[in-house]
PDB file of C-alpha atoms in Angstrom:
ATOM      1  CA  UNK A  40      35.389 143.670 109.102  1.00 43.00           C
ATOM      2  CA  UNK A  41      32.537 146.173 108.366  1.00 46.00           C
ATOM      3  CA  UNK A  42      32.874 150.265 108.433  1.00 55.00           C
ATOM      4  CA  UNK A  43      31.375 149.938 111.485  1.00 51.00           C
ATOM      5  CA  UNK A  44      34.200 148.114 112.986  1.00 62.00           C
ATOM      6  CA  UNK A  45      36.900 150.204 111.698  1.00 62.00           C
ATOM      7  CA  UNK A  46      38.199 151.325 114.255  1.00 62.00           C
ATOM      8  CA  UNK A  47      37.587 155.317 114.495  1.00 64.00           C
ATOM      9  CA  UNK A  48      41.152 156.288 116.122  1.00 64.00           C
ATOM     10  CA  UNK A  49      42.408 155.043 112.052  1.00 66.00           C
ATOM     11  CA  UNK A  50      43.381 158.527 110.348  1.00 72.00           C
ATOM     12  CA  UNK A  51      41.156 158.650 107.476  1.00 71.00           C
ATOM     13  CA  UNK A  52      44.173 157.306 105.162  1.00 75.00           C
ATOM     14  CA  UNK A  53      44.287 153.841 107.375  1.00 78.00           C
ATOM     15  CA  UNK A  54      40.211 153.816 107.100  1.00 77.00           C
ATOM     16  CA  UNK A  55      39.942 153.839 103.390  1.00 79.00           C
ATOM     17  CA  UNK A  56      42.517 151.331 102.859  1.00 81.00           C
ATOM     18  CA  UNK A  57      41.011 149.509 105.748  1.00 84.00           C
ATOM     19  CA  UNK A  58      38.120 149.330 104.033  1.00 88.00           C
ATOM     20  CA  UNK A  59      39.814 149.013  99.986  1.00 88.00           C
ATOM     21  CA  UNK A  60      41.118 145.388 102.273  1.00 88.00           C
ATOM     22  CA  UNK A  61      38.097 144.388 103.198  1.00 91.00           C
ATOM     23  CA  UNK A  62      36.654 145.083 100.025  1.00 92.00           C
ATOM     24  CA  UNK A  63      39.072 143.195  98.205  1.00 93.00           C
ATOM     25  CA  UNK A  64      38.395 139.905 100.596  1.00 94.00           C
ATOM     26  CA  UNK A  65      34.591 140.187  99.873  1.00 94.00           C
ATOM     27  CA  UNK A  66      35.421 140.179  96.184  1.00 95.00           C
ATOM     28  CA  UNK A  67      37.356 137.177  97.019  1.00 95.00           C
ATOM     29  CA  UNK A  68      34.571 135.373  98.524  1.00 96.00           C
ATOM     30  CA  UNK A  69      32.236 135.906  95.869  1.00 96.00           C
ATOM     31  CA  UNK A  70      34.797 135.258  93.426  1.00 96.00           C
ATOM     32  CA  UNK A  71      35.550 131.588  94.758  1.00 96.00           C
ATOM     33  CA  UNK A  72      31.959 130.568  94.778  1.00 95.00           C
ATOM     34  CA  UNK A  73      31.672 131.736  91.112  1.00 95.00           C
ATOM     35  CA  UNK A  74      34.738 130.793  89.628  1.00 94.00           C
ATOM     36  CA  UNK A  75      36.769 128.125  92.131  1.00 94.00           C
ATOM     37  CA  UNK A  76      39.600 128.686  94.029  1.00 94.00           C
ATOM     38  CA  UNK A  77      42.003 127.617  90.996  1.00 93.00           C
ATOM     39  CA  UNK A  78      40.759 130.508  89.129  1.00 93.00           C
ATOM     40  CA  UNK A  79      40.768 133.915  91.259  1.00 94.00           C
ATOM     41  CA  UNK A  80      42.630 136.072  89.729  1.00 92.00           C
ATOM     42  CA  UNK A  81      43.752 139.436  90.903  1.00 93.00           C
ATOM     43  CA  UNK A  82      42.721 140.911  88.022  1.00 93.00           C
ATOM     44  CA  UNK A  83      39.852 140.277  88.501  1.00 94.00           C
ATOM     45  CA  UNK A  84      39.369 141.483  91.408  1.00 94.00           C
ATOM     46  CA  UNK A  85      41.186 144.681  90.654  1.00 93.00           C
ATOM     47  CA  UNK A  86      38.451 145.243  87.500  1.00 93.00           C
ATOM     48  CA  UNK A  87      35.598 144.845  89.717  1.00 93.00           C
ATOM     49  CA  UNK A  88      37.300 147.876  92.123  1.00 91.00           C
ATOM     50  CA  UNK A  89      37.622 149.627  89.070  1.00 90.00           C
ATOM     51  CA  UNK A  90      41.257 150.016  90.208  1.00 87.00           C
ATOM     52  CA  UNK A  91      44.356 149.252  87.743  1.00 87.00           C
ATOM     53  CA  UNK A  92      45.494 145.771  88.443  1.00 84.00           C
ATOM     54  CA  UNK A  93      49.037 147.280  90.058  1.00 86.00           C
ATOM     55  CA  UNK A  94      47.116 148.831  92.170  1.00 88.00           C
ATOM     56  CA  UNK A  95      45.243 145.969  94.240  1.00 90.00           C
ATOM     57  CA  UNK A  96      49.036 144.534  94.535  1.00 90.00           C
ATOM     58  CA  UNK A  97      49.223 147.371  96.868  1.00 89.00           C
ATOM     59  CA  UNK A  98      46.859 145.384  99.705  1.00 90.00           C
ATOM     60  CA  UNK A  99      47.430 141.606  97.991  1.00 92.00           C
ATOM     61  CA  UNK A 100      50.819 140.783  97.096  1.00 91.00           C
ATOM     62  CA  UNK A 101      50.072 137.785  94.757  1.00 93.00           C
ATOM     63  CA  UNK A 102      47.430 135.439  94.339  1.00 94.00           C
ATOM     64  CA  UNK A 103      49.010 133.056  97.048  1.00 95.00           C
ATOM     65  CA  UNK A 104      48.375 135.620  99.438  1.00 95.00           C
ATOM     66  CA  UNK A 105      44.681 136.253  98.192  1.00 95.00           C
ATOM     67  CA  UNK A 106      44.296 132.148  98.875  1.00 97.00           C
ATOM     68  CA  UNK A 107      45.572 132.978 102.514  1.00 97.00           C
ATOM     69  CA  UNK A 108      43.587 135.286 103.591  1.00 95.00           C
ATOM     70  CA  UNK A 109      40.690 133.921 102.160  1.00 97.00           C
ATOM     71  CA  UNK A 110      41.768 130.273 103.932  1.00 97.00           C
ATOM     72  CA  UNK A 111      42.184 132.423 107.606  1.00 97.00           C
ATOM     73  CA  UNK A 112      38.673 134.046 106.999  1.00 97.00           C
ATOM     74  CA  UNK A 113      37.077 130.688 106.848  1.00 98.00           C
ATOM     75  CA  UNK A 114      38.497 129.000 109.464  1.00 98.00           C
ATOM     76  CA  UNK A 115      38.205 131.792 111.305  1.00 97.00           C
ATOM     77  CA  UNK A 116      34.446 132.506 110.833  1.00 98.00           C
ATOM     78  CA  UNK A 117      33.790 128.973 110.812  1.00 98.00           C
ATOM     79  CA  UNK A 118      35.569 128.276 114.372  1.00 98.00           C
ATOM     80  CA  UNK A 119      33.549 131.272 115.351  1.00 98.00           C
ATOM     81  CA  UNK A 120      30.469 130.012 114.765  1.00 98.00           C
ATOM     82  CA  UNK A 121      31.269 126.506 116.617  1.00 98.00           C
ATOM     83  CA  UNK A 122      32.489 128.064 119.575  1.00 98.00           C
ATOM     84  CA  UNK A 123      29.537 129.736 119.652  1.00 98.00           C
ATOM     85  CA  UNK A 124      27.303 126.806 119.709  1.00 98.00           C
ATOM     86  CA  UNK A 125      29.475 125.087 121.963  1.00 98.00           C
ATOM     87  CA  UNK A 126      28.844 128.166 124.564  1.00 98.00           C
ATOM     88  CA  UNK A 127      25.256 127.743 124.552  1.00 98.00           C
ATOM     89  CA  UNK A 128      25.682 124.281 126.211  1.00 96.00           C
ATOM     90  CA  UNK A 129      25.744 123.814 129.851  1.00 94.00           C
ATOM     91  CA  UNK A 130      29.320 124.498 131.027  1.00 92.00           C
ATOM     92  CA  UNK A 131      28.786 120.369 132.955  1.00 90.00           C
ATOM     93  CA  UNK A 132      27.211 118.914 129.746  1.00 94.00           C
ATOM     94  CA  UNK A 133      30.021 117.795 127.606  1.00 95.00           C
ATOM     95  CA  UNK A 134      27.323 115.559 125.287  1.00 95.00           C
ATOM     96  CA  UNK A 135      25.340 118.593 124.719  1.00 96.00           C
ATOM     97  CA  UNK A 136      28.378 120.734 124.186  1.00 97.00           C
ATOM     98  CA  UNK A 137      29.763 118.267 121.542  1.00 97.00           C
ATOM     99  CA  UNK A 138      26.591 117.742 119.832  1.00 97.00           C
ATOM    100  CA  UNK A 139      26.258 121.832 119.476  1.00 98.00           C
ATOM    101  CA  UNK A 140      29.726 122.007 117.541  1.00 98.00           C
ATOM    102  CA  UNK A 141      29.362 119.133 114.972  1.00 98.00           C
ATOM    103  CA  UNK A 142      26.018 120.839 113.762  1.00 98.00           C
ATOM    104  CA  UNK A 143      27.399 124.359 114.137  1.00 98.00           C
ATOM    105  CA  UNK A 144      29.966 122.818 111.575  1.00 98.00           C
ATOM    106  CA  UNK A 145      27.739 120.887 109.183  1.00 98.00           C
ATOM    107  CA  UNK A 146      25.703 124.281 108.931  1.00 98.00           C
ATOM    108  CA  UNK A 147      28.419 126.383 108.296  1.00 98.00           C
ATOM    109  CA  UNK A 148      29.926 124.219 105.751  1.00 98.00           C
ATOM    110  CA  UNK A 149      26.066 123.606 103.927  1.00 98.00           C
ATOM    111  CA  UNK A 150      25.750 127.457 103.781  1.00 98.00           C
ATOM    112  CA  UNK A 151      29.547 128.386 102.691  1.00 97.00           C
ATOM    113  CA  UNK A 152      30.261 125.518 100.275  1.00 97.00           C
ATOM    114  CA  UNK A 153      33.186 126.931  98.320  1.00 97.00           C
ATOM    115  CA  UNK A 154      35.004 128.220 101.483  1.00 97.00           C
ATOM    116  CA  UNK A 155      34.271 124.860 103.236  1.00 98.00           C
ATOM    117  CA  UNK A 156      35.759 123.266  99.730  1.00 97.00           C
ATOM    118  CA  UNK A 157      38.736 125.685 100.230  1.00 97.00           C
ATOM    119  CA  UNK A 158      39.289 123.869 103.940  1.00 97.00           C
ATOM    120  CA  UNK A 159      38.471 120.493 103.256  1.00 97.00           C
ATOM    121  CA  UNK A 160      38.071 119.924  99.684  1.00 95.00           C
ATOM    122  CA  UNK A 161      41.079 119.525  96.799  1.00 93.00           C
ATOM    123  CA  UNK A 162      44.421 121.479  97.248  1.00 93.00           C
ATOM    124  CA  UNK A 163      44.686 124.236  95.338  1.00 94.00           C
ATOM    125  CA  UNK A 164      47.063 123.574  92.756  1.00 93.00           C
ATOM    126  CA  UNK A 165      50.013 125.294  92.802  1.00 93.00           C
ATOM    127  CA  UNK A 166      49.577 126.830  96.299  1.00 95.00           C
ATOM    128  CA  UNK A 167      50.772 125.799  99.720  1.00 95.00           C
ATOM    129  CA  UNK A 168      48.856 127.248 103.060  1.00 95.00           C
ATOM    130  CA  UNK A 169      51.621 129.112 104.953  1.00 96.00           C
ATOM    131  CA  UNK A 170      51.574 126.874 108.291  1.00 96.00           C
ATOM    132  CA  UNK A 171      52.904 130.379 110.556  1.00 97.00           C
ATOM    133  CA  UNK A 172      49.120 131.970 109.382  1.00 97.00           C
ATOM    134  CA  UNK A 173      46.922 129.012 109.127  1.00 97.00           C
ATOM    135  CA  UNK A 174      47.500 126.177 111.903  1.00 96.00           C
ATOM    136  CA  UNK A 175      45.788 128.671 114.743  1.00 97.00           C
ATOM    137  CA  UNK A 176      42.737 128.969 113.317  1.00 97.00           C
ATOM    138  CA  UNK A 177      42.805 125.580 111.001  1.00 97.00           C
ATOM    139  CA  UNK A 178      43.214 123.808 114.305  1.00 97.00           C
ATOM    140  CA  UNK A 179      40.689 126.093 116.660  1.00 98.00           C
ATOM    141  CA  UNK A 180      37.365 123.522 116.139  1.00 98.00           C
ATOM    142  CA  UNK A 181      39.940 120.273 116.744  1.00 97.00           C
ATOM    143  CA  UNK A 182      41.283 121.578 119.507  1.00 97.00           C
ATOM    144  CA  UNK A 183      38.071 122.474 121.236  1.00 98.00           C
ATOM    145  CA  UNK A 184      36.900 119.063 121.015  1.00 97.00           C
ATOM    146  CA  UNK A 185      39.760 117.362 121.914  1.00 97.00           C
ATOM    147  CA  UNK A 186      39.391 119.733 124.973  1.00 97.00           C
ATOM    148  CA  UNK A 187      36.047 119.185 125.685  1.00 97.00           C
ATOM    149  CA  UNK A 188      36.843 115.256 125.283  1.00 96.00           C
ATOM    150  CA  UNK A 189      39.320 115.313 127.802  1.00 96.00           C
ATOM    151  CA  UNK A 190      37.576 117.313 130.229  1.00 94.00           C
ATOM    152  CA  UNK A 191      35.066 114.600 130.000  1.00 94.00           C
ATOM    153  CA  UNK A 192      37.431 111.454 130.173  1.00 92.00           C
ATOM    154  CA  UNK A 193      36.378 109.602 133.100  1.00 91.00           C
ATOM    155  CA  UNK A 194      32.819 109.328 131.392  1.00 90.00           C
ATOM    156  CA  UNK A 195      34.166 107.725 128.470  1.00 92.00           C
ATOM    157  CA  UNK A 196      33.901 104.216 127.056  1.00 87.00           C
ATOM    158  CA  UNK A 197      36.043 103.631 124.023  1.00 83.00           C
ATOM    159  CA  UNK A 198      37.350 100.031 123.653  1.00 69.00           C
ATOM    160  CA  UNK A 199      37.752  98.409 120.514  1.00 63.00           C
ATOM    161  CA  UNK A 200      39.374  94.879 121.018  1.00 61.00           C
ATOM    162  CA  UNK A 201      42.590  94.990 122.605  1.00 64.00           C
ATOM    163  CA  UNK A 202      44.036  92.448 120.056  1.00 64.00           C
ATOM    164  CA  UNK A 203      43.306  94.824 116.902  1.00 61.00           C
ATOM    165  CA  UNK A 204      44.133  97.986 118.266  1.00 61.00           C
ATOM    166  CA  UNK A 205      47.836  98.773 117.706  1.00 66.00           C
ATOM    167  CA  UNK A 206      49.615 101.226 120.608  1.00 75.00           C
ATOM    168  CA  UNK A 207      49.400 104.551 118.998  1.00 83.00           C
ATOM    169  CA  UNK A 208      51.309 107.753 120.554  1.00 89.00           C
ATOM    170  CA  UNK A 209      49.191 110.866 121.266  1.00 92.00           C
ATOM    171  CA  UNK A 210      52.112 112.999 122.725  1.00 93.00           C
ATOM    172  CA  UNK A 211      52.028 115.510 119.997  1.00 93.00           C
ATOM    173  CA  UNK A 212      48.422 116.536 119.845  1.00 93.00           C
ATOM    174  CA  UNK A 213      48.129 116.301 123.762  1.00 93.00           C
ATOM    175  CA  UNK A 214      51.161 118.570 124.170  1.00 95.00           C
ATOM    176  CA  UNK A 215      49.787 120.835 121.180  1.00 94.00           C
ATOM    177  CA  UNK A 216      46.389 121.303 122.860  1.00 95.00           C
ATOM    178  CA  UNK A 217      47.848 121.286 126.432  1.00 95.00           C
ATOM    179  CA  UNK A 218      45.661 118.839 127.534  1.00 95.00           C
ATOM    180  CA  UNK A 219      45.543 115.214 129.732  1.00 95.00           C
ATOM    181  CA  UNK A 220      43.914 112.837 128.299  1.00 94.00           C
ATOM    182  CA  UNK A 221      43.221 108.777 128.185  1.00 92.00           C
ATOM    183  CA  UNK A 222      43.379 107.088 124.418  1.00 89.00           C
ATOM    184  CA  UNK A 223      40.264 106.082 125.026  1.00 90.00           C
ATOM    185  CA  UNK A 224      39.036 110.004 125.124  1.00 93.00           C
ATOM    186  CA  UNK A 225      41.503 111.065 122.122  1.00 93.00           C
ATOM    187  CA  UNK A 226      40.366 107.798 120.095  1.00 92.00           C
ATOM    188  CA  UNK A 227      36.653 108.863 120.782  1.00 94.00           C
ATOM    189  CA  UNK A 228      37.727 112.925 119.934  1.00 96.00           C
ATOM    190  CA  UNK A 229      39.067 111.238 116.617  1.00 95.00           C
ATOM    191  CA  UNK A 230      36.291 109.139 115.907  1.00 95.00           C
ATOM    192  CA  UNK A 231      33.579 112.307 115.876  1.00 97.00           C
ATOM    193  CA  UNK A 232      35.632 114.759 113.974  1.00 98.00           C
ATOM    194  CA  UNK A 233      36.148 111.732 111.352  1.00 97.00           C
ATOM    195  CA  UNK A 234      32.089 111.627 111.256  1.00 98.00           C
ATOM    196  CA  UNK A 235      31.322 115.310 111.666  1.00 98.00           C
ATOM    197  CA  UNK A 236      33.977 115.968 108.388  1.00 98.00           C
ATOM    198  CA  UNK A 237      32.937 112.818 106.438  1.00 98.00           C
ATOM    199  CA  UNK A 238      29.382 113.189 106.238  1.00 98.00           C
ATOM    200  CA  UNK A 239      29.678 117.558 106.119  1.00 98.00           C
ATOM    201  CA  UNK A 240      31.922 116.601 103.063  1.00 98.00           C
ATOM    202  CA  UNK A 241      29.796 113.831 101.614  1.00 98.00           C
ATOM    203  CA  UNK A 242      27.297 116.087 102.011  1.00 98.00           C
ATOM    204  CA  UNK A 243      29.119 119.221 100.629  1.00 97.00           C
ATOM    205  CA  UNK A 244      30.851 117.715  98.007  1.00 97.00           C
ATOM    206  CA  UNK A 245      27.768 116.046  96.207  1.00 96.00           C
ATOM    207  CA  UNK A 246      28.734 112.557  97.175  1.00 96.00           C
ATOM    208  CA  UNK A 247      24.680 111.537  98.231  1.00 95.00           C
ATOM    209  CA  UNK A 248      23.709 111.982  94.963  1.00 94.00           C
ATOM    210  CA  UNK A 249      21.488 114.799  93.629  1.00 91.00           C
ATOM    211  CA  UNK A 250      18.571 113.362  95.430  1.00 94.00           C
ATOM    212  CA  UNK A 251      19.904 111.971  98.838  1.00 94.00           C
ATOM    213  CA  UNK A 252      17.880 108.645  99.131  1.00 92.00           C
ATOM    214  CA  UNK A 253      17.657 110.043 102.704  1.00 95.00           C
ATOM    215  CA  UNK A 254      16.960 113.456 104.718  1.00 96.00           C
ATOM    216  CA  UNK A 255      21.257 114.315 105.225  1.00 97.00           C
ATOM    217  CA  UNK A 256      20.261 116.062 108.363  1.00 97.00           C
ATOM    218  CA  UNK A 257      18.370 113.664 109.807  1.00 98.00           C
ATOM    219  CA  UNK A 258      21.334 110.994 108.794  1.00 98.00           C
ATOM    220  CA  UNK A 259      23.970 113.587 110.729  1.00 98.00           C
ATOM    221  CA  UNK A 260      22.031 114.198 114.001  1.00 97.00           C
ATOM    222  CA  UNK A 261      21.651 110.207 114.384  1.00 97.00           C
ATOM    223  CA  UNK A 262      24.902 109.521 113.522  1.00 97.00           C
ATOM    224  CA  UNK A 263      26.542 112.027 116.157  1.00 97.00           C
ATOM    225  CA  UNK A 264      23.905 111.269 118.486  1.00 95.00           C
ATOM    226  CA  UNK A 265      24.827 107.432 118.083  1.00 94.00           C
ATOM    227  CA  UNK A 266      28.182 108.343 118.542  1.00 95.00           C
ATOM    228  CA  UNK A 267      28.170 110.637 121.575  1.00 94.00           C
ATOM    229  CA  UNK A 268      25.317 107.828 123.317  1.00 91.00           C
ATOM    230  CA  UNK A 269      27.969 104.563 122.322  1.00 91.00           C
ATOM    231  CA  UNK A 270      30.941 106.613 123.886  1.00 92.00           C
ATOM    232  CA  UNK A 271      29.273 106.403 127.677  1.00 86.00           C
ATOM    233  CA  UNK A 272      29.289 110.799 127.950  1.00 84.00           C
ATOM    234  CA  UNK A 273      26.082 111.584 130.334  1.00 74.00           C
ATOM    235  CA  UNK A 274      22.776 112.340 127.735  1.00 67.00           C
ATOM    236  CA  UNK A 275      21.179 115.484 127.389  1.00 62.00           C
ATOM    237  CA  UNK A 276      19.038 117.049 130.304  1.00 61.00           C
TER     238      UNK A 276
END
């Protein structure tokens, strides 16, 4: 939220602590990059509004809730931004569409590190993500796949050998996205977002090394592109 997108019909009261909120969740940002998520401190962020610390409890309960907000923002902003890419696709090109999201997602993560890390890295310690605030957005970029993946099924080729592939049960995530879809199509929907968040975090997280002995972006776009060509969806036009 900027001033600009306070909304005006706010009495002037409602504006400034509006904007006191958004404030505060900027701070927050720039205070996990710098310190870590296991150090923000209310505090803190109350000396750097130059307000007394009871007073930030006024728009932030705790520290806990700080954590939460901050969690919603990213997946937010970061389902935003893959949604985004995905819409820039051809609405009949499911390939194109799917290869869009994963590097909407690796960018996002390689700009934000510390609020990917918040997502997908270590748990905080001591905190627990309230499930009633954070599964709708935590689960916005899964479910668009597994949407986009099921839209696509009849194009898709996804058959490990019959004799090592245990019968797994997909009920729940069908029924949570509201979707039909073949194992084949949820096996292949697994099988990218293991790839898109293995390498992002690899990536993210240092794991290449501090000189990568190859270009990472380079190594993502083949490996997604490998993917997406081995799973039998249509190419690119």
């Amino acid at each position: 939220m900027t001033d600009s997108s306070i909304p005006d019909q706010l009495t002037p009261r409602a504006q400034a602590r509006a904007r006191t909120q958004q404030r505060i969740l900027e701070l927050g940002r720039e205070h996990l990059a710098t310190y870590g998520a296991a150090a923000l401190s209310l505090r803190a962020i109350a000396r750097d509004l130059d307000l007394v610390s009871s007073a930030v409890y006024r728009y932030v309960a705790s520290r806990d809730d700080l954590l939460t907000l901050l969690v919603v923002d990213a997946y937010t902003e970061l389902a935003d931004r893959v949604l985004a890419a995905h819409a820039t696709a051809p609405a009949d090109d499911s390939r194109e569409q799917l290869r869009l999201s994963c590097h909407a997602f690796r960018d996002w993560a390689v700009a934000e590190p510390a609020r990917y890390a918040l997502l997908y890295g270590s748990p905080v310690p001591g905190y627990q993500a309230p499930a009633e605030q954070t599964t709708e957005p935590g689960t916005r970029v899964v479910g668009l796949l597994v949407r986009t993946f099921a839209a696509a099924d009849e194009h898709i080729v996804f058959a490990p050998p019959e004799d090592a592939t245990p019968v797994l049960d997909f009920d729940s995530v069908t029924s949570e996205f509201d979707v039909q879809m073949s194992d084949d199509a949820m096996h292949a929907a697994l099988a990218l977002w293991a790839i898109t968040v293995g390498l992002t975090s690899l990536e993210v997280f240092g794991q290449f090394g501090a000189e990568p002995p190859v270009d990472l972006s380079v190594l993502f776009t083949v490996q997604i592109d490998g993917l997406l060509g081995r799973l039998g969806l249509p190419a690119p036009r």
